[in-house]
mmCIF file of C-alpha atoms in Angstrom:
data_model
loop_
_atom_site.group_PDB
_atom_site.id
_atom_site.type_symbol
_atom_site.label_atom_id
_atom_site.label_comp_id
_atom_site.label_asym_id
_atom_site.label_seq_id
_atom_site.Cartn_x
_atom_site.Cartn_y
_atom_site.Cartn_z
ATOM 1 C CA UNK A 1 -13.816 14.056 1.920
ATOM 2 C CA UNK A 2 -11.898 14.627 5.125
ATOM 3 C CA UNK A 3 -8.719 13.022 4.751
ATOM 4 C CA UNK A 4 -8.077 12.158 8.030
ATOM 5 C CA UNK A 5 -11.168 10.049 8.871
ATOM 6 C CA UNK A 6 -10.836 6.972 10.171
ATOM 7 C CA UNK A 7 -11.865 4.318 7.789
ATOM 8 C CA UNK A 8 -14.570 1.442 7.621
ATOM 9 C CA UNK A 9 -12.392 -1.857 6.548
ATOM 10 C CA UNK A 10 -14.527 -4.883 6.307
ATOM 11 C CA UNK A 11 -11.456 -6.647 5.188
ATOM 12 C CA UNK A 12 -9.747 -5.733 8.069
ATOM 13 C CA UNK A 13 -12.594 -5.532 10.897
ATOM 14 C CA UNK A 14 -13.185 -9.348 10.318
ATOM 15 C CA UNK A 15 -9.954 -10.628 9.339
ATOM 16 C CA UNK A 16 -8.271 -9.523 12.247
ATOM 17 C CA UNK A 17 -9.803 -10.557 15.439
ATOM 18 C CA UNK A 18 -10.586 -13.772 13.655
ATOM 19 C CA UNK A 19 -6.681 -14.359 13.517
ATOM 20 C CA UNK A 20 -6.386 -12.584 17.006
ATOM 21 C CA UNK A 21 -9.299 -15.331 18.105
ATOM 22 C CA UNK A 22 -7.660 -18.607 16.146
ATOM 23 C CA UNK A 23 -4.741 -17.307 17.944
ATOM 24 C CA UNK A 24 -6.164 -17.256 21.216
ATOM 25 C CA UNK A 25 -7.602 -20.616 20.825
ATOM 26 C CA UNK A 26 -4.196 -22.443 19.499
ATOM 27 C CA UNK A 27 -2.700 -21.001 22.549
ATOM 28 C CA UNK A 28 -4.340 -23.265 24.867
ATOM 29 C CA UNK A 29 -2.435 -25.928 23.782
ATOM 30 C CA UNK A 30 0.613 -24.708 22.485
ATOM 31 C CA UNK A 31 1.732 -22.530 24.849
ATOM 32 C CA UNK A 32 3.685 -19.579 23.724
ATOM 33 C CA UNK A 33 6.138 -17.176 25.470
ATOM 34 C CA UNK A 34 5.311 -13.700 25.732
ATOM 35 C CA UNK A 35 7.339 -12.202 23.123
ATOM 36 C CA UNK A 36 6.076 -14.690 20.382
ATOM 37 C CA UNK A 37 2.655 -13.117 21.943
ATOM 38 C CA UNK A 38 3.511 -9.540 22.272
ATOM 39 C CA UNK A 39 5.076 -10.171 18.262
ATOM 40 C CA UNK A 40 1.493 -11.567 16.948
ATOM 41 C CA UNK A 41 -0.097 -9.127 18.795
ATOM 42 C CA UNK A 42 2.203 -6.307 16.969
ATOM 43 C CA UNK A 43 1.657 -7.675 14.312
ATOM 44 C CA UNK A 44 -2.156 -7.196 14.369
ATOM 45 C CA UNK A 45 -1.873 -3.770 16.014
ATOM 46 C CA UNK A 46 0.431 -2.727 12.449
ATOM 47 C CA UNK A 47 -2.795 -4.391 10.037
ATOM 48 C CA UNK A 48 -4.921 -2.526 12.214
ATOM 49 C CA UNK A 49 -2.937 0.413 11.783
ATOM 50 C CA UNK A 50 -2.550 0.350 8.024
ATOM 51 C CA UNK A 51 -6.177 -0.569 7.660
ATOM 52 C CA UNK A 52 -8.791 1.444 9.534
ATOM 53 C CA UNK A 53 -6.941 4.666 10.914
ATOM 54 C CA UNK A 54 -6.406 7.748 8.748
ATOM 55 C CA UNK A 55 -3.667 5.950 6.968
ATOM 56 C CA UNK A 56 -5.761 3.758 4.965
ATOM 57 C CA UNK A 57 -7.947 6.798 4.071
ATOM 58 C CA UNK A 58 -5.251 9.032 3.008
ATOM 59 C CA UNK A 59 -3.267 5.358 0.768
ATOM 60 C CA UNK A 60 -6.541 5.360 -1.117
ATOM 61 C CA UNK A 61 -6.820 8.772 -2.277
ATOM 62 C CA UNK A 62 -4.330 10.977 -1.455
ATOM 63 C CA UNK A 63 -0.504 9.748 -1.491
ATOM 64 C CA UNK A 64 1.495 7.437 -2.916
ATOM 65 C CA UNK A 65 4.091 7.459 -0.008
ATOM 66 C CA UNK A 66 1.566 6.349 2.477
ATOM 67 C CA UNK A 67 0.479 3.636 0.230
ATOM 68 C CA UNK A 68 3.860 2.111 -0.254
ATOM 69 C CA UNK A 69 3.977 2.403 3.443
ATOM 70 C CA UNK A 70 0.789 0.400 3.950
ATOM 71 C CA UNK A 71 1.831 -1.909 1.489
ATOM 72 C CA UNK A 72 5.556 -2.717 3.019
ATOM 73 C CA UNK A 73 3.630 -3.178 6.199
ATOM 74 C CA UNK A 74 1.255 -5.720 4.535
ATOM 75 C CA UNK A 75 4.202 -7.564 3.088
ATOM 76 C CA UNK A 76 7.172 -7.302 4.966
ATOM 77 C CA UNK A 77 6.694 -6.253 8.977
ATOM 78 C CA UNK A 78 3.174 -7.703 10.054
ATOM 79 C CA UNK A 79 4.064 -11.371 8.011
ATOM 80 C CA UNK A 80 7.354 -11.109 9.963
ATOM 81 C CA UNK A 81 5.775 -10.436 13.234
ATOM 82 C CA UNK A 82 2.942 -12.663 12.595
ATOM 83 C CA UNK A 83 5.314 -15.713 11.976
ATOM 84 C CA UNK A 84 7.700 -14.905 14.424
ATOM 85 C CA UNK A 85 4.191 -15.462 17.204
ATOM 86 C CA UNK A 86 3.954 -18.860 16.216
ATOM 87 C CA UNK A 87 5.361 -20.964 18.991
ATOM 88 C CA UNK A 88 7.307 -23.731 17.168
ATOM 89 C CA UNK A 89 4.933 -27.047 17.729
ATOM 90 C CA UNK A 90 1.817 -24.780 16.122
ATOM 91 C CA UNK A 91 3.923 -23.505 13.751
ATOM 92 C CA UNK A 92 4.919 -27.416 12.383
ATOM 93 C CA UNK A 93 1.019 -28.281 13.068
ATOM 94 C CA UNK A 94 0.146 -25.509 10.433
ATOM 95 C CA UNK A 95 2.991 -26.882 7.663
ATOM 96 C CA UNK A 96 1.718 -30.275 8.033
ATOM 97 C CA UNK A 97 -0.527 -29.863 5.233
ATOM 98 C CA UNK A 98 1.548 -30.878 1.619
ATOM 99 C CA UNK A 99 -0.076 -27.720 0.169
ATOM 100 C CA UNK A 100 1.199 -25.590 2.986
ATOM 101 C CA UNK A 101 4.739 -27.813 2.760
ATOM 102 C CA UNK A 102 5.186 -26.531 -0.928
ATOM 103 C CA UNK A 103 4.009 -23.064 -0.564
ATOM 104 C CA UNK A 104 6.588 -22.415 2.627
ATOM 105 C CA UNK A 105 9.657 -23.857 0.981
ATOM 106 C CA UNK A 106 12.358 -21.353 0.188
ATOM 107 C CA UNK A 107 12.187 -22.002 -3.970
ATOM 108 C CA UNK A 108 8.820 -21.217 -3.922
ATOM 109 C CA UNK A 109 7.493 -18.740 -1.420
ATOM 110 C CA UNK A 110 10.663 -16.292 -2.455
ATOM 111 C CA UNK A 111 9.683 -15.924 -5.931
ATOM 112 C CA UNK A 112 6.164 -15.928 -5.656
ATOM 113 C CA UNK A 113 6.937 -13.126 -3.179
ATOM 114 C CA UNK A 114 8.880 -11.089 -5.412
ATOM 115 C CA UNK A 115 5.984 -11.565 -8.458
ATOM 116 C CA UNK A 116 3.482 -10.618 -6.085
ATOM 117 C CA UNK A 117 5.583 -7.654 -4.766
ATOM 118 C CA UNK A 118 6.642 -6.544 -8.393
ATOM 119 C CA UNK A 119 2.917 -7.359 -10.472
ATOM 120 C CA UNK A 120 0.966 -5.336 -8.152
ATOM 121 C CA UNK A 121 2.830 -2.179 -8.207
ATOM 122 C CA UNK A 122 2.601 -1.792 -12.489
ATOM 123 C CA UNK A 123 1.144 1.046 -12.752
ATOM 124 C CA UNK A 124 -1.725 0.054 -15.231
ATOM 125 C CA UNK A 125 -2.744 -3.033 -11.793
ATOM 126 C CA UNK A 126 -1.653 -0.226 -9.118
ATOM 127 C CA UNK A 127 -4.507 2.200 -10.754
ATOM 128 C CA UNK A 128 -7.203 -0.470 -11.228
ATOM 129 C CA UNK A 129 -6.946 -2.005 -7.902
ATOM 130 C CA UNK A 130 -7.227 1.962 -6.256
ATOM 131 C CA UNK A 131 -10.276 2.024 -8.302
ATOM 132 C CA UNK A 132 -11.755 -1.167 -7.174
ATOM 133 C CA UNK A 133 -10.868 -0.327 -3.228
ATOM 134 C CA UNK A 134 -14.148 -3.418 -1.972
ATOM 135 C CA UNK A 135 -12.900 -6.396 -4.417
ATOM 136 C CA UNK A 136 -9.381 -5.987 -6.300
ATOM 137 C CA UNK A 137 -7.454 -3.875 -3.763
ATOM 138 C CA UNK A 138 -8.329 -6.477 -1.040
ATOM 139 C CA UNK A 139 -7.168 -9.398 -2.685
ATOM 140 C CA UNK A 140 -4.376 -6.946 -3.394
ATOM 141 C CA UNK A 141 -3.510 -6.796 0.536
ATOM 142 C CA UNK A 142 -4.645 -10.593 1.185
ATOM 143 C CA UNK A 143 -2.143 -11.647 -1.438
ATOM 144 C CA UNK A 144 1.030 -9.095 0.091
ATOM 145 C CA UNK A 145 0.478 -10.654 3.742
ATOM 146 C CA UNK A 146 0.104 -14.629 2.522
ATOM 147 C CA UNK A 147 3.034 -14.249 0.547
ATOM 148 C CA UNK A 148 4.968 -12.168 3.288
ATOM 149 C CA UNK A 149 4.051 -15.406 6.003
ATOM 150 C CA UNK A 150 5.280 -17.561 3.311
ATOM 151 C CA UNK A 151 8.685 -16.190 2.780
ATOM 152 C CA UNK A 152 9.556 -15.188 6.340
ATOM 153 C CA UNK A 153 8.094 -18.876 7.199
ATOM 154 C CA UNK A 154 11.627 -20.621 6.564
ATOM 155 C CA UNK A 155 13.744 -17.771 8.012
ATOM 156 C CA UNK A 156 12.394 -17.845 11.413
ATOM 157 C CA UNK A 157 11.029 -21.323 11.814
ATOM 158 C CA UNK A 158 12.069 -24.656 11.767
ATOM 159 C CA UNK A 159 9.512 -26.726 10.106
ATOM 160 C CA UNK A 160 8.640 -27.764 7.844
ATOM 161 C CA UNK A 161 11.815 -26.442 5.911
ATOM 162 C CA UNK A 162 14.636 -26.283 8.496
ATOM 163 C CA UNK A 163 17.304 -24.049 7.433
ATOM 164 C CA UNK A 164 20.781 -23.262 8.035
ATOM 165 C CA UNK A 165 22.117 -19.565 9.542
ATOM 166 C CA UNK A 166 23.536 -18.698 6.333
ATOM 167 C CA UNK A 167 20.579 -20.142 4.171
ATOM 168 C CA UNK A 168 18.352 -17.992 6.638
ATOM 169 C CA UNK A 169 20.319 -14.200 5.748
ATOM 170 C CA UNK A 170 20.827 -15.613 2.255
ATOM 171 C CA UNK A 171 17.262 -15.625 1.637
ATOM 172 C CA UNK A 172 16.548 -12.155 3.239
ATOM 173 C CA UNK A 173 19.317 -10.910 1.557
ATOM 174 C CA UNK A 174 18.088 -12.171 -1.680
ATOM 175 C CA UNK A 175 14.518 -11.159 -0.877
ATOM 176 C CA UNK A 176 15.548 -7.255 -0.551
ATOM 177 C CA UNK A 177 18.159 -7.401 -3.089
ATOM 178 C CA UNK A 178 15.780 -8.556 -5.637
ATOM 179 C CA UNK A 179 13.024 -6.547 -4.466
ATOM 180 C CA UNK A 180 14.948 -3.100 -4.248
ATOM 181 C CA UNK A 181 14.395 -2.061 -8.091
ATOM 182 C CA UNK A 182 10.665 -1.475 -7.428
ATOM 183 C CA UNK A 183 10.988 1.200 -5.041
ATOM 184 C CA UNK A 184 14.333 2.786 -7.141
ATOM 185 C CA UNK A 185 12.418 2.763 -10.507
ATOM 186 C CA UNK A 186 9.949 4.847 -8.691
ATOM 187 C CA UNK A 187 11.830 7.155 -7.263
ATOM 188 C CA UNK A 188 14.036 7.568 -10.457
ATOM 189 C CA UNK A 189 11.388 7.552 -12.848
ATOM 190 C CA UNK A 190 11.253 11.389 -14.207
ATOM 191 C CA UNK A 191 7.093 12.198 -14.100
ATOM 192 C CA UNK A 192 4.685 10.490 -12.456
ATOM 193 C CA UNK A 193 3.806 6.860 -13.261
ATOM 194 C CA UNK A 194 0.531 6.278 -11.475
ATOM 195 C CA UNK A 195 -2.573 8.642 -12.848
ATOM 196 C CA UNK A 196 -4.380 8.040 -9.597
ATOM 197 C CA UNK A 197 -2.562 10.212 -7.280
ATOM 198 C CA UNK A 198 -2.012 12.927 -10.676
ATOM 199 C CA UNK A 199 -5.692 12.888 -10.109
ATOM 200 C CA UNK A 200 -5.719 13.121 -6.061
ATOM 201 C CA UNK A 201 -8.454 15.371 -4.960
ATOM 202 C CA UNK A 202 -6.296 17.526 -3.458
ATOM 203 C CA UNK A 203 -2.558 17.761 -2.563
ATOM 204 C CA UNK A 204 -1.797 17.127 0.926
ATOM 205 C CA UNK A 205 1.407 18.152 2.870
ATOM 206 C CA UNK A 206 2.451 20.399 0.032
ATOM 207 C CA UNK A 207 3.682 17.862 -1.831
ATOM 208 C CA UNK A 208 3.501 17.454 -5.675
ATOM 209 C CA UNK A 209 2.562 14.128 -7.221
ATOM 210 C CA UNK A 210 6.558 13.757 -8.421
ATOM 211 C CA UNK A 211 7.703 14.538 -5.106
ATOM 212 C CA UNK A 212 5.218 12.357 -3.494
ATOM 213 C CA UNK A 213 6.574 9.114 -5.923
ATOM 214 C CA UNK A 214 10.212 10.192 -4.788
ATOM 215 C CA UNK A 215 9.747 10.175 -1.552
ATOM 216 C CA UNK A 216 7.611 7.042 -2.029
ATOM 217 C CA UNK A 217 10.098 5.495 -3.828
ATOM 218 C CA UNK A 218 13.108 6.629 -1.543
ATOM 219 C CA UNK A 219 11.590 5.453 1.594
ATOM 220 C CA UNK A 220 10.580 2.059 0.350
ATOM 221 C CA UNK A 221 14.417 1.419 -0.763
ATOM 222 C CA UNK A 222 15.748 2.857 1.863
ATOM 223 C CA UNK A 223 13.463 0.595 4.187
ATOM 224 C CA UNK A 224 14.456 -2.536 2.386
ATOM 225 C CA UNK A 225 18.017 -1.791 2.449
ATOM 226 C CA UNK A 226 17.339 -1.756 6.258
ATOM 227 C CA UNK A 227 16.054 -4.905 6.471
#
C-alpha cells in the first residue's frame, strides 16, 4: 500500500458538502458575515483535510502521531470553527429543540466531551475501531465532532445557554485541563500501548512505534496546553 494515497471517505465525501449545502441554504435567511463564513468554511476544508488526503491514509495504518492529529482536529479545531460560522439567530434556531437545549448546556456537553475524548483512546477501543475503519472508526469521528460542537456551543454563542466571560475561559480551561492526562499518559507510558501501529506495515519517517506514541503524546499536550 502506498502510504501517501489519497483516500476514499464515504463518511466524509457525503457528510461534508451536505453541511457545506445546509449551510448554504440557512444562509439565505440568516445572513452571516464573512468571517463566520470563511470560519465554517475552514472548518470543512480541516474535515476534508483529515479525511480524504494522505493523512487519513497514513492515521489508519501507519502512525499514531498523525492519528491523534486527525483526531484533535475532529474534536477540538473543526467543532470550534464550525460553531463559531453560525451567525447568532441560526445558531438559537438550531438550540430550540429541548434535546439540543440539554445536550449544549455547559454540565453536560463538557463531560460527555471529556468521556468521549478519554473512552475512545483505551487502547483495547483505539485498536478495534482501527480494525473496523467502514463502521466503528466512523462513529468514532461522528461522535469527536458532535461532542466538540457541543462543548464549544456555550463558549462562543449566546443561546441557548448564555454565558458569562469568565464562565466562557472557565470552561475551556476546564476542558484542556481535564483533558491533558490523555495525551501525557501516552507520551509517558514506557512501551507502546496500542498493538496496531507495533504491527504497522512498515515504519515511516524513521520513527519507532515508542517514538511515534511520544511524539503523539507530546504534541497532543502540548496542543491543548495551547488552547
Amino acid at each position: 500500500m502506498d502510504p501517501y494515497r489519497w483516500a476514499w471517505n464515504a463518511e466524509a465525501l457525503a457528510g461534508v458538502p451536505l453541511l457545506t449545502f445546509a449551510y448554504v441554504f440557512a444562509l439565505r435567511r440568516y445572513p452571516a458575515p464573512a468571517w463566520r463564513i470563511l470560519c465554517f468554511v475552514s472548518a470543512m476544508a480541516l474535515l476534508l483535510a483529515v479525511t480524504i488526503t494522505p493523512l487519513e491514509t497514513i492515521a489508519l495504518n501507519y502512525l499514531l502521531v498523525i492519528h491523534l492529529l486527525q483526531n484533535v482536529v475532529l474534536a477540538e479545531w473543526a467543532p470550534l470553527l464550525a460553531v463559531l460560522g453560525l451567525p447568532p439567530a441560526l445558531a438559537a434556531l438550531l438550540a430550540r429543540p429541548r434535546a439540543v437545549r440539554a445536550l449544549v448546556h455547559p454540565a453536560v456537553a463538557l463531560p460527555l466531551w471529556l468521556a468521549n475524548y478519554m473512552v475512545w483512546h483505551l487502547p483495547w477501543l483505539y485498536d478495534t475501531a482501527l480494525e473496523h475503519p467502514h463502521s466503528l472508526l466512523h462513529l468514532e469521528h461522528a461522535l469527536y465532532f458532535l461532542t466538540g460542537v457541543a462543548m464549544w456551543w456555550s463558549v462562543v454563542q449566546d443561546e441557548p445557554h448564555r454565558l458569562g466571560a469568565g464562565a466562557r475561559a472557565g470552561l475551556v480551561f476546564a476542558a484542556f485541563v481535564l483533558g491533558s492526562p490523555i495525551g501525557l499518559v501516552i507520551a509517558l507510558v514506557p512501551e507502546p500501548i496500542y498493538d496496531f501501529y507495533v504491527n504497522a506495515p512498515e515504519r515511516l519517517w524513521g520513527l519507532s512505534a515508542l517514538e511515534d506514541q511520544q511524539l503523539a503524546g507530546i504534541g497532543m499536550a502540548g496542543e491543548q496546553a495551547l488552547v
